[in-house]
Amino acid sequence: MGKRVAIIGVGNSRFGKRDDVSIQELAWESIKEALNDSGLSQKDIGLVVVGSTAYRGVELYPAPIVAEYSGLTGKVPLRVEAMCATGLAAALTAYTAVSSGLVDVAMAIGVDKMTEVDTSTSLAIGGRGGNYQWEYHFYGTTFPTYYALYATRHMAVYGTTEEQMALVAVKAHKYGSMNPKAHFQKPVTVEEVLKSRVISWPIKLLDSCPISDGSATAIFASEEKVKELKIENPVWITGVGYANDYAYVAKRGEWTGFKATQLAAKQAYEMAKITPNDVEVATVHDAFTIAEIMGYEDLGFTEKGKGGKFIEEGQSERGGKVGVNLFGGLKAKGHPLGATGLSMIYEITKQLRDEAGNLQHPLKKYIGLVHNVGGTGHFAYVMILRR
Amino acid sequence: MQVDAIPLALRYKIQYPDEFINAIKRGEILATKCKNCGATYFPPQRDCYNCGKNEMDWVKIDNEGELMTYSIVFQKPQGFENYDNYVIGIVKTKDNISLMVWIKGEPKVGTKVRLTTDGIRLIGEVIK
Ligand SMILES: [Zn+2]
């Protein structure tokens, strides 16, 4: 086991269609906020990891550009990529550098500018988020199709309904409309979700997260550094978990949950010495509404097959058993791939510090969880955070 | 000010095993099976990660299976714009091999399907 690691600064840009800025300007919005939040400056950072999928923007190699623009040249030797879990993969890399004792302070920047290409190109890139040679090439998969395969099976095996899935969107948009940094600012109704255009049945437009631009940054420090800097509100990372699964989706054997999430969660809970019942507030990877329902089950917030009931009963609302995605989730806050995982860390850090304003979840144990899925269950990362 | 950036046109060439593509043209579906340890691979692999050897036999996949799940693609990606809505399914055979296919007929989870090809890709025909 490595050294204890704390999060000492977080930043999050406004998410949305951000054609007002370049990728480096977008990254700087969250870098500046995280530096200010921690009270540190660039010279205090020992290692910087840039998480970016980059495929949808003109800058295919954004790390050096982001580093230069932000005064971090010399500190950024790598970019990390794990599809939609790129943000938490970058966070794990920075965490590891501190935990191992390589550096005292590390920064993870997640940034993607996804709206620089047209939607059709974006869809074609997303559709290759599986195994191009044996899937897309012959069958024309889209990213929503992969999640739809899970939704159809979940519906058939557990009786999960399209209405229950719609409730996830309704919850996300409700909280998104209360978060000025969210991509979507308007509530939606169950009826609007059900009547929205079918993308890949049973997934409809309003079951899907938007294509967003955004950045988020977190700064990680060792316990010695936390003491030395007299950080008043450190948030400790007490558990980490990671796993992956087959690229060729048919090979996975079952399609009602993500084995990668189940493995990552088990690892993180064991390291943190907690059970799912201890988690009070969480971000669950909700790229599509079915993903959040499976997330409740895979993370152990409810029994297998009961995810639909869990949302129906309001257990994942603010003030419920586990407050889930209270900043709007991927579904309404937005999903700029590289930024998403770090934006989740931003959100849970704010919650654990009681700084979430009108989105604050009532906490007793001050235990939070972040969960970021890459691809369609290809990667999963879980982190347990405590104040 | 927004300007048009220089487009990036990516043109690819990729490789498939002749045996696999020729079998699809005949209406057959092939997997590979390790001569040494018997591990079966779909997608087919030249190399066996189970025992580390690389001598494989091409074997026919059982042509009957169960439809495990499916999705109907309404919004089609590049290269598939000219197709009518199609149904992507996952079919599990009696030998416990699962494949991605296009489904022909009325899809329903749990229904029996006959595995074949349309000369280009794998097809699962719903058995009435
Ligand atoms: Zn072998």
Coordinates of C-alpha atoms and ligand atoms in Angstrom, one line a residue:
Chain A
M1 CA 0.0 0.0 0.0
G2 CA 1.3 3.4 -0.9
K3 CA 1.2 6.7 0.8
R4 CA -2.1 8.5 1.7
V5 CA -3.1 10.9 -0.9
A6 CA -5.5 13.9 -0.7
I7 CA -7.3 16.1 -3.2
I8 CA -6.3 19.7 -2.3
G9 CA -7.7 21.6 -5.3
V10 CA -10.4 21.2 -7.9
G11 CA -11.6 23.2 -10.9
N12 CA -14.3 22.7 -13.5
S13 CA -15.0 24.8 -16.6
R14 CA -18.5 25.5 -17.9
F15 CA -19.5 22.5 -20.0
G16 CA -21.4 22.8 -23.3
K17 CA -20.8 23.8 -26.9
R18 CA -17.8 26.0 -26.2
D19 CA -16.8 27.3 -29.7
D20 CA -15.9 30.6 -27.9
V21 CA -12.5 29.0 -26.8
S22 CA -9.6 26.9 -28.0
I23 CA -8.8 23.6 -26.2
Q24 CA -5.9 25.3 -24.3
E25 CA -8.1 28.2 -23.1
L26 CA -10.8 25.7 -22.1
A27 CA -8.2 23.7 -20.1
W28 CA -7.0 26.8 -18.4
E29 CA -10.4 27.6 -17.0
S30 CA -10.3 24.6 -14.8
I31 CA -6.5 24.7 -14.2
K32 CA -6.7 28.3 -12.9
E33 CA -9.6 27.4 -10.6
A34 CA -7.8 24.3 -9.2
L35 CA -4.6 26.3 -8.6
N36 CA -6.6 29.1 -6.8
D37 CA -8.6 26.5 -4.8
S38 CA -5.4 24.9 -3.5
G39 CA -3.4 28.1 -3.0
L40 CA -0.5 26.6 -5.1
S41 CA 1.1 27.9 -8.2
Q42 CA 2.6 26.0 -11.2
K43 CA 6.0 25.7 -9.7
D44 CA 4.6 23.6 -6.8
I45 CA 3.4 20.8 -9.1
G46 CA 5.7 17.9 -9.6
L47 CA 3.9 16.0 -12.4
V48 CA 1.0 16.8 -14.7
V49 CA -1.1 14.2 -16.5
V50 CA -3.4 15.4 -19.3
G51 CA -6.4 13.2 -19.9
S52 CA -7.8 13.7 -23.4
T53 CA -9.3 11.4 -26.0
A54 CA -8.6 14.2 -28.5
Y55 CA -10.1 12.4 -31.6
R56 CA -12.8 14.9 -32.2
G57 CA -10.8 18.1 -32.1
V58 CA -8.2 19.7 -34.5
E59 CA -5.5 19.2 -31.9
L60 CA -4.8 15.5 -31.9
Y61 CA -1.9 15.8 -29.5
P62 CA -3.2 18.4 -27.0
A63 CA -1.0 17.8 -24.0
P64 CA 2.0 20.0 -25.0
I65 CA -0.3 22.8 -26.1
V66 CA -2.3 22.8 -22.9
A67 CA 1.0 22.7 -20.9
E68 CA 2.5 25.7 -22.8
Y69 CA -0.7 27.8 -22.5
S70 CA -0.9 27.1 -18.7
G71 CA 2.7 27.6 -17.7
L72 CA 3.2 24.0 -17.1
T73 CA 5.9 23.2 -19.7
G74 CA 8.4 20.7 -18.3
K75 CA 5.9 19.0 -16.0
V76 CA 3.7 17.2 -18.6
P77 CA 5.4 14.0 -19.9
L78 CA 2.3 12.1 -20.9
R79 CA -1.3 12.1 -22.0
V80 CA -3.6 9.3 -20.8
E81 CA -6.6 7.8 -22.7
A82 CA -9.2 5.3 -21.6
M83 CA -12.2 6.4 -23.8
C84 CA -14.9 7.9 -21.7
A85 CA -13.0 7.0 -18.5
T86 CA -10.0 9.1 -19.6
G87 CA -10.6 11.6 -16.7
L88 CA -10.5 9.1 -13.9
A89 CA -7.6 7.2 -15.7
A90 CA -5.6 10.5 -15.6
A91 CA -6.6 10.9 -11.9
L92 CA -5.4 7.4 -11.1
T93 CA -2.1 8.1 -12.8
A94 CA -1.6 11.4 -10.8
Y95 CA -2.7 9.6 -7.6
T96 CA -0.2 6.8 -8.2
A97 CA 2.7 9.3 -8.7
V98 CA 2.0 10.8 -5.3
S99 CA 1.1 7.5 -3.6
S100 CA 4.4 6.0 -4.8
G101 CA 6.4 8.9 -3.4
L102 CA 7.7 9.9 -6.9
V103 CA 6.3 13.5 -6.3
D104 CA 4.6 15.3 -3.4
V105 CA 2.1 17.1 -5.6
A106 CA 0.6 16.0 -8.9
M107 CA -2.1 17.5 -11.2
A108 CA -4.6 15.8 -13.5
I109 CA -6.2 17.9 -16.2
G110 CA -9.0 16.4 -18.2
V111 CA -10.1 18.2 -21.4
D112 CA -11.9 17.5 -24.6
K113 CA -13.2 19.7 -27.3
M114 CA -15.7 17.3 -29.0
T115 CA -17.9 19.8 -31.0
E116 CA -15.1 20.8 -33.4
V117 CA -16.2 17.9 -35.8
D118 CA -19.7 17.5 -37.1
T119 CA -22.2 15.1 -35.4
S120 CA -22.0 12.5 -38.2
T121 CA -18.2 12.2 -37.8
S122 CA -18.5 12.2 -34.1
L123 CA -21.0 9.3 -34.3
A124 CA -18.7 7.4 -36.5
I125 CA -15.8 7.8 -34.1
G126 CA -18.0 6.8 -31.2
G127 CA -19.3 3.8 -33.1
R128 CA -15.7 2.5 -33.2
G129 CA -15.6 2.5 -29.4
G130 CA -15.7 -1.3 -29.4
N131 CA -13.8 -3.4 -31.9
Y132 CA -13.7 -1.9 -35.4
Q133 CA -12.5 -4.9 -37.2
W134 CA -15.1 -7.4 -36.0
E135 CA -18.0 -5.1 -35.1
Y136 CA -18.3 -1.6 -36.7
H137 CA -17.0 -2.8 -40.1
F138 CA -19.7 -5.4 -40.6
Y139 CA -22.6 -4.2 -38.5
G140 CA -22.5 -0.4 -38.3
T141 CA -22.6 -0.1 -34.5
T142 CA -23.0 3.3 -32.9
F143 CA -22.1 4.2 -29.4
P144 CA -25.7 4.3 -28.3
T145 CA -26.2 0.8 -29.9
Y146 CA -23.8 -0.8 -27.4
Y147 CA -25.7 0.7 -24.4
A148 CA -29.0 -0.3 -26.1
L149 CA -27.9 -3.9 -26.2
Y150 CA -27.6 -3.7 -22.4
A151 CA -30.9 -1.9 -22.0
T152 CA -32.8 -4.4 -24.1
R153 CA -31.4 -7.3 -22.0
H154 CA -32.0 -5.5 -18.7
M155 CA -35.6 -4.9 -19.8
A156 CA -36.1 -8.6 -20.8
V157 CA -34.5 -10.1 -17.7
Y158 CA -35.5 -7.7 -15.0
G159 CA -38.6 -6.0 -16.4
T160 CA -36.9 -2.6 -16.4
T161 CA -39.0 -0.1 -18.3
E162 CA -38.4 2.8 -20.6
E163 CA -40.3 5.0 -18.1
Q164 CA -37.8 4.0 -15.4
M165 CA -34.9 4.9 -17.7
A166 CA -36.7 8.2 -18.5
L167 CA -36.7 9.0 -14.8
V168 CA -32.9 9.1 -14.8
A169 CA -33.0 11.8 -17.5
V170 CA -35.6 13.7 -15.5
K171 CA -33.5 13.7 -12.4
A172 CA -30.3 14.6 -14.3
H173 CA -32.0 17.6 -16.0
K174 CA -33.5 18.8 -12.8
Y175 CA -30.1 19.0 -11.1
G176 CA -28.4 20.2 -14.3
S177 CA -30.9 23.2 -14.4
M178 CA -29.6 24.1 -10.9
N179 CA -25.9 23.9 -12.0
P180 CA -24.7 26.9 -14.0
K181 CA -21.8 24.9 -15.3
A182 CA -24.0 22.2 -16.8
H183 CA -24.5 21.8 -20.6
F184 CA -28.3 21.5 -20.3
Q185 CA -30.1 24.1 -18.2
K186 CA -33.7 23.0 -18.7
P187 CA -35.8 20.3 -16.9
V188 CA -37.5 17.6 -19.0
T189 CA -40.5 15.4 -18.3
V190 CA -40.9 11.6 -18.6
E191 CA -43.3 12.2 -21.5
E192 CA -40.7 14.3 -23.4
V193 CA -38.1 11.7 -22.9
L194 CA -40.4 8.9 -24.2
K195 CA -41.5 10.9 -27.2
S196 CA -38.0 12.0 -28.2
R197 CA -36.5 10.6 -31.4
V198 CA -35.3 7.0 -31.4
I199 CA -31.5 6.8 -31.8
S200 CA -30.9 3.1 -31.3
W201 CA -33.9 1.4 -29.8
P202 CA -34.6 1.4 -26.9
I203 CA -32.4 4.4 -26.5
K204 CA -33.9 7.7 -27.5
L205 CA -32.3 11.1 -27.9
L206 CA -33.2 12.2 -24.3
D207 CA -31.8 9.0 -22.9
S208 CA -28.4 10.1 -24.2
C209 CA -25.8 12.4 -22.9
P210 CA -24.8 15.4 -25.1
I211 CA -21.6 15.8 -27.1
S212 CA -19.8 18.4 -24.9
D213 CA -16.7 20.6 -24.6
G214 CA -15.2 21.0 -21.2
S215 CA -12.3 20.7 -18.8
A216 CA -11.8 19.7 -15.2
T217 CA -8.7 19.6 -13.0
A218 CA -7.7 18.1 -9.7
I219 CA -4.5 18.5 -7.6
F220 CA -3.3 15.6 -5.5
A221 CA -0.9 15.8 -2.5
S222 CA 0.8 13.6 0.0
E223 CA 0.0 13.7 3.7
E224 CA 3.3 15.4 4.5
K225 CA 2.5 18.1 1.9
V226 CA -1.0 18.6 3.2
K227 CA 0.5 19.2 6.7
E228 CA 3.3 21.4 5.4
L229 CA 0.9 23.6 3.3
K230 CA -1.7 23.6 6.2
I231 CA -4.5 22.6 3.9
E232 CA -7.7 23.0 5.9
N233 CA -10.1 20.9 3.8
P234 CA -8.3 17.9 2.3
V235 CA -10.4 15.2 0.8
W236 CA -8.7 11.8 1.1
I237 CA -8.7 9.1 -1.5
T238 CA -9.2 6.0 0.6
G239 CA -9.9 3.5 -2.1
V240 CA -9.2 3.0 -5.8
G241 CA -10.3 0.3 -8.2
Y242 CA -9.9 -0.4 -11.8
A243 CA -10.7 -3.1 -14.3
N244 CA -11.5 -3.7 -18.0
D245 CA -13.5 -6.2 -20.0
Y246 CA -13.6 -7.7 -23.5
A247 CA -13.5 -5.3 -26.5
Y248 CA -15.8 -7.5 -28.6
V249 CA -19.0 -7.0 -26.7
A250 CA -20.5 -10.4 -27.5
K251 CA -17.7 -12.1 -25.7
R252 CA -18.7 -10.8 -22.3
G253 CA -21.3 -13.5 -21.7
E254 CA -23.9 -11.3 -20.0
W255 CA -25.3 -7.9 -20.8
T256 CA -27.2 -6.6 -17.8
G257 CA -24.3 -4.9 -16.0
F258 CA -20.6 -4.1 -16.4
K259 CA -18.2 -6.7 -15.0
A260 CA -15.5 -4.0 -15.1
T261 CA -17.5 -1.8 -12.7
Q262 CA -18.2 -4.8 -10.4
L263 CA -14.5 -5.6 -10.2
A264 CA -13.3 -2.0 -9.8
A265 CA -15.9 -1.4 -7.1
K266 CA -15.0 -4.5 -5.1
Q267 CA -11.3 -3.5 -5.2
A268 CA -12.1 0.1 -4.1
Y269 CA -14.5 -0.9 -1.3
E270 CA -11.9 -3.4 0.1
M271 CA -9.1 -0.9 0.0
A272 CA -11.3 1.7 1.7
K273 CA -12.6 -0.9 4.2
I274 CA -16.2 0.2 3.6
T275 CA -19.4 -1.4 2.1
P276 CA -21.7 0.1 -0.5
N277 CA -24.1 1.0 2.3
D278 CA -21.5 3.5 3.7
V279 CA -21.6 5.6 0.5
E280 CA -23.7 8.8 0.9
V281 CA -23.1 10.7 -2.3
A282 CA -21.8 9.4 -5.7
T283 CA -21.3 10.2 -9.3
V284 CA -22.4 7.2 -11.4
H285 CA -21.4 7.1 -15.1
D286 CA -24.7 7.9 -16.8
A287 CA -23.7 8.3 -20.5
F288 CA -27.2 6.8 -21.2
T289 CA -30.0 6.4 -18.7
I290 CA -29.7 2.6 -18.6
A291 CA -26.0 3.1 -17.5
E292 CA -27.1 4.8 -14.2
I293 CA -29.6 2.0 -13.5
M294 CA -26.9 -0.6 -14.0
G295 CA -24.5 1.5 -12.0
Y296 CA -26.7 1.4 -8.9
E297 CA -26.6 -2.4 -9.2
D298 CA -22.9 -2.9 -10.1
L299 CA -21.8 -0.5 -7.3
G300 CA -24.0 -2.4 -4.8
F301 CA -26.3 0.5 -4.0
T302 CA -29.2 -1.9 -4.6
E303 CA -29.7 -5.6 -5.6
K304 CA -29.1 -6.8 -9.1
G305 CA -32.3 -6.1 -11.1
K306 CA -33.6 -3.5 -8.7
G307 CA -32.0 -0.5 -10.3
G308 CA -35.2 0.6 -12.0
K309 CA -37.1 0.5 -8.6
F310 CA -34.2 2.5 -7.0
I311 CA -34.8 5.5 -9.2
E312 CA -38.5 5.1 -9.1
E313 CA -38.4 5.2 -5.3
G314 CA -36.3 8.4 -5.3
Q315 CA -33.5 6.7 -3.5
S316 CA -30.8 8.4 -5.7
E317 CA -32.2 11.9 -5.2
R318 CA -30.6 14.6 -3.1
G319 CA -31.6 13.6 0.5
G320 CA -32.2 9.9 -0.6
K321 CA -30.2 6.8 0.3
V322 CA -27.3 7.8 -2.0
G323 CA -27.4 11.2 -3.7
V324 CA -26.4 10.4 -7.3
N325 CA -25.2 12.8 -10.0
L326 CA -26.5 15.9 -8.1
F327 CA -24.7 18.3 -10.5
G328 CA -26.6 16.9 -13.5
G329 CA -24.5 13.8 -14.4
L330 CA -23.1 13.1 -17.9
K331 CA -26.7 13.2 -19.1
A332 CA -27.3 16.9 -18.3
K333 CA -24.0 18.4 -17.1
G334 CA -22.4 17.0 -20.2
H335 CA -19.7 14.4 -21.1
P336 CA -16.5 15.9 -22.6
L337 CA -14.8 12.5 -22.4
G338 CA -11.4 13.5 -20.9
A339 CA -12.9 15.9 -18.4
T340 CA -15.8 13.8 -17.2
G341 CA -13.9 11.7 -14.5
L342 CA -12.2 14.7 -13.1
S343 CA -15.4 16.7 -13.1
M344 CA -16.8 13.8 -11.0
I345 CA -13.9 14.3 -8.5
Y346 CA -14.7 18.1 -8.5
E347 CA -18.3 17.4 -7.7
I348 CA -17.7 14.9 -4.9
T349 CA -15.0 17.1 -3.4
K350 CA -17.4 20.0 -3.3
Q351 CA -20.0 17.8 -1.7
L352 CA -17.6 16.4 1.0
R353 CA -16.5 20.0 1.8
D354 CA -20.1 21.1 2.2
E355 CA -19.6 23.5 -0.7
A356 CA -22.3 22.3 -3.1
G357 CA -24.7 25.1 -2.3
N358 CA -28.3 24.3 -3.3
L359 CA -27.1 20.9 -4.6
Q360 CA -25.7 19.9 -1.3
H361 CA -26.6 16.4 -0.1
P362 CA -27.0 15.9 3.7
L363 CA -23.9 14.0 4.9
K364 CA -23.2 12.1 8.2
K365 CA -20.1 9.9 7.4
Y366 CA -18.8 12.1 4.7
I367 CA -18.1 9.3 2.3
G368 CA -18.4 9.7 -1.5
L369 CA -17.8 7.6 -4.5
V370 CA -16.8 8.4 -8.1
H371 CA -17.5 5.9 -10.9
N372 CA -16.3 6.4 -14.5
V373 CA -16.8 3.9 -17.3
G374 CA -14.7 3.9 -20.5
G375 CA -16.3 2.8 -23.7
T376 CA -19.3 0.6 -23.1
G377 CA -17.9 -1.3 -20.1
H378 CA -14.4 -1.6 -21.7
F379 CA -12.9 0.2 -18.7
A380 CA -14.1 1.1 -15.3
Y381 CA -12.6 3.1 -12.4
V382 CA -13.9 3.7 -9.0
M383 CA -12.5 6.0 -6.3
I384 CA -13.7 6.4 -2.7
L385 CA -13.3 9.9 -1.2
R386 CA -13.6 10.9 2.4
R387 CA -13.3 14.1 4.3
Chain B
M1 CA -14.3 34.2 -35.3
Q2 CA -15.0 30.6 -36.4
V3 CA -13.1 29.5 -39.5
D4 CA -13.1 26.2 -41.4
A5 CA -10.0 24.1 -40.2
I6 CA -8.2 21.9 -42.7
P7 CA -10.1 18.6 -43.0
L8 CA -8.5 15.4 -42.0
A9 CA -9.4 12.6 -44.4
L10 CA -8.4 9.2 -42.9
R11 CA -8.3 6.3 -45.5
Y12 CA -7.5 2.9 -44.1
K13 CA -6.6 -0.5 -45.4
I14 CA -7.0 -3.5 -43.1
Q15 CA -6.5 -7.2 -43.2
Y16 CA -8.9 -10.1 -42.7
P17 CA -8.0 -13.8 -42.8
D18 CA -8.9 -15.2 -46.3
E19 CA -10.5 -18.3 -44.7
F20 CA -12.9 -16.2 -42.8
I21 CA -14.0 -13.9 -45.7
N22 CA -14.3 -16.9 -48.1
A23 CA -16.4 -18.8 -45.6
I24 CA -18.8 -15.8 -45.3
K25 CA -19.2 -15.9 -49.1
R26 CA -20.2 -19.6 -48.8
G27 CA -22.7 -18.8 -46.0
E28 CA -20.5 -20.3 -43.3
I29 CA -19.1 -18.9 -40.0
L30 CA -15.6 -19.9 -38.9
A31 CA -13.8 -19.6 -35.6
T32 CA -10.2 -20.7 -34.8
K33 CA -9.3 -23.6 -32.5
C34 CA -5.9 -24.2 -31.0
K35 CA -4.3 -27.5 -32.2
N36 CA -2.4 -27.7 -28.9
C37 CA -4.9 -26.9 -26.1
G38 CA -8.3 -26.8 -27.9
A39 CA -9.1 -23.2 -26.9
T40 CA -11.7 -21.7 -29.4
Y41 CA -11.6 -18.1 -30.5
F42 CA -14.2 -15.8 -31.9
P43 CA -13.3 -13.3 -33.2
P44 CA -10.7 -15.7 -34.7
Q45 CA -7.1 -15.4 -33.5
R46 CA -3.9 -16.6 -35.0
D47 CA -2.3 -16.8 -31.6
C48 CA -3.5 -18.7 -28.6
Y49 CA -3.1 -16.7 -25.4
N50 CA -4.1 -19.7 -23.4
C51 CA -1.1 -21.9 -24.2
G52 CA 1.1 -19.5 -26.2
K53 CA 1.2 -21.6 -29.4
N54 CA 0.2 -20.3 -32.8
E55 CA -1.1 -23.3 -34.8
M56 CA -4.8 -23.1 -35.3
D57 CA -7.5 -25.0 -37.1
W58 CA -10.5 -23.2 -38.7
V59 CA -13.7 -24.7 -37.3
K60 CA -17.3 -24.2 -38.3
I61 CA -19.6 -22.6 -35.7
D62 CA -22.8 -24.4 -34.7
N63 CA -25.5 -22.7 -36.8
E64 CA -28.2 -22.5 -34.1
G65 CA -28.4 -20.1 -31.2
E66 CA -30.4 -18.0 -28.9
L67 CA -30.9 -14.2 -29.3
M68 CA -29.5 -12.7 -26.1
T69 CA -30.2 -9.1 -26.9
Y70 CA -30.6 -6.6 -29.7
S71 CA -31.0 -3.0 -30.7
I72 CA -32.7 -1.4 -33.7
V73 CA -30.4 1.2 -35.3
F74 CA -32.4 4.3 -36.4
Q75 CA -29.5 6.9 -36.5
K76 CA -26.9 5.2 -38.8
P77 CA -23.2 6.0 -38.8
Q78 CA -20.9 6.8 -41.7
G79 CA -20.8 4.0 -44.3
F80 CA -24.3 2.8 -43.3
E81 CA -26.5 5.8 -44.2
N82 CA -28.1 4.1 -47.2
Y83 CA -29.3 1.0 -45.2
D84 CA -32.9 0.8 -43.9
N85 CA -33.0 0.6 -40.1
Y86 CA -31.2 -2.6 -39.1
V87 CA -31.2 -4.8 -36.1
I88 CA -27.9 -5.6 -34.3
G89 CA -28.1 -8.7 -32.1
I90 CA -25.9 -10.9 -29.9
V91 CA -26.5 -14.6 -30.5
K92 CA -25.1 -17.3 -28.2
T93 CA -24.6 -20.8 -29.8
K94 CA -25.0 -24.2 -28.1
D95 CA -21.2 -24.3 -27.9
N96 CA -21.3 -21.2 -25.8
I97 CA -19.8 -18.9 -28.5
S98 CA -21.4 -15.5 -28.7
L99 CA -21.4 -13.4 -31.9
M100 CA -22.6 -10.1 -33.1
V101 CA -25.0 -10.4 -36.1
W102 CA -27.7 -8.6 -38.0
I103 CA -31.0 -10.1 -37.1
K104 CA -33.6 -10.9 -39.8
G105 CA -37.2 -11.4 -38.7
E106 CA -39.0 -10.2 -35.6
P107 CA -36.4 -9.8 -32.8
K108 CA -37.2 -11.0 -29.3
V109 CA -34.8 -11.8 -26.4
G110 CA -34.7 -15.5 -25.9
T111 CA -35.9 -16.5 -29.4
K112 CA -34.1 -19.2 -31.4
V113 CA -32.1 -18.0 -34.5
R114 CA -30.4 -19.8 -37.3
L115 CA -26.9 -18.4 -38.0
T116 CA -26.0 -17.8 -41.6
T117 CA -24.5 -15.0 -43.7
D118 CA -25.6 -12.6 -46.4
G119 CA -22.3 -13.0 -48.2
I120 CA -20.9 -9.9 -46.4
R121 CA -21.7 -10.3 -42.7
L122 CA -23.1 -12.7 -40.2
I123 CA -26.9 -13.0 -40.0
G124 CA -29.2 -14.4 -37.4
E125 CA -32.6 -15.5 -38.9
V126 CA -35.3 -15.7 -36.4
I127 CA -36.8 -19.3 -36.4
K128 CA -40.6 -19.1 -36.6
Ligands
ZN1 ZN -3.6 -23.1 -27.1

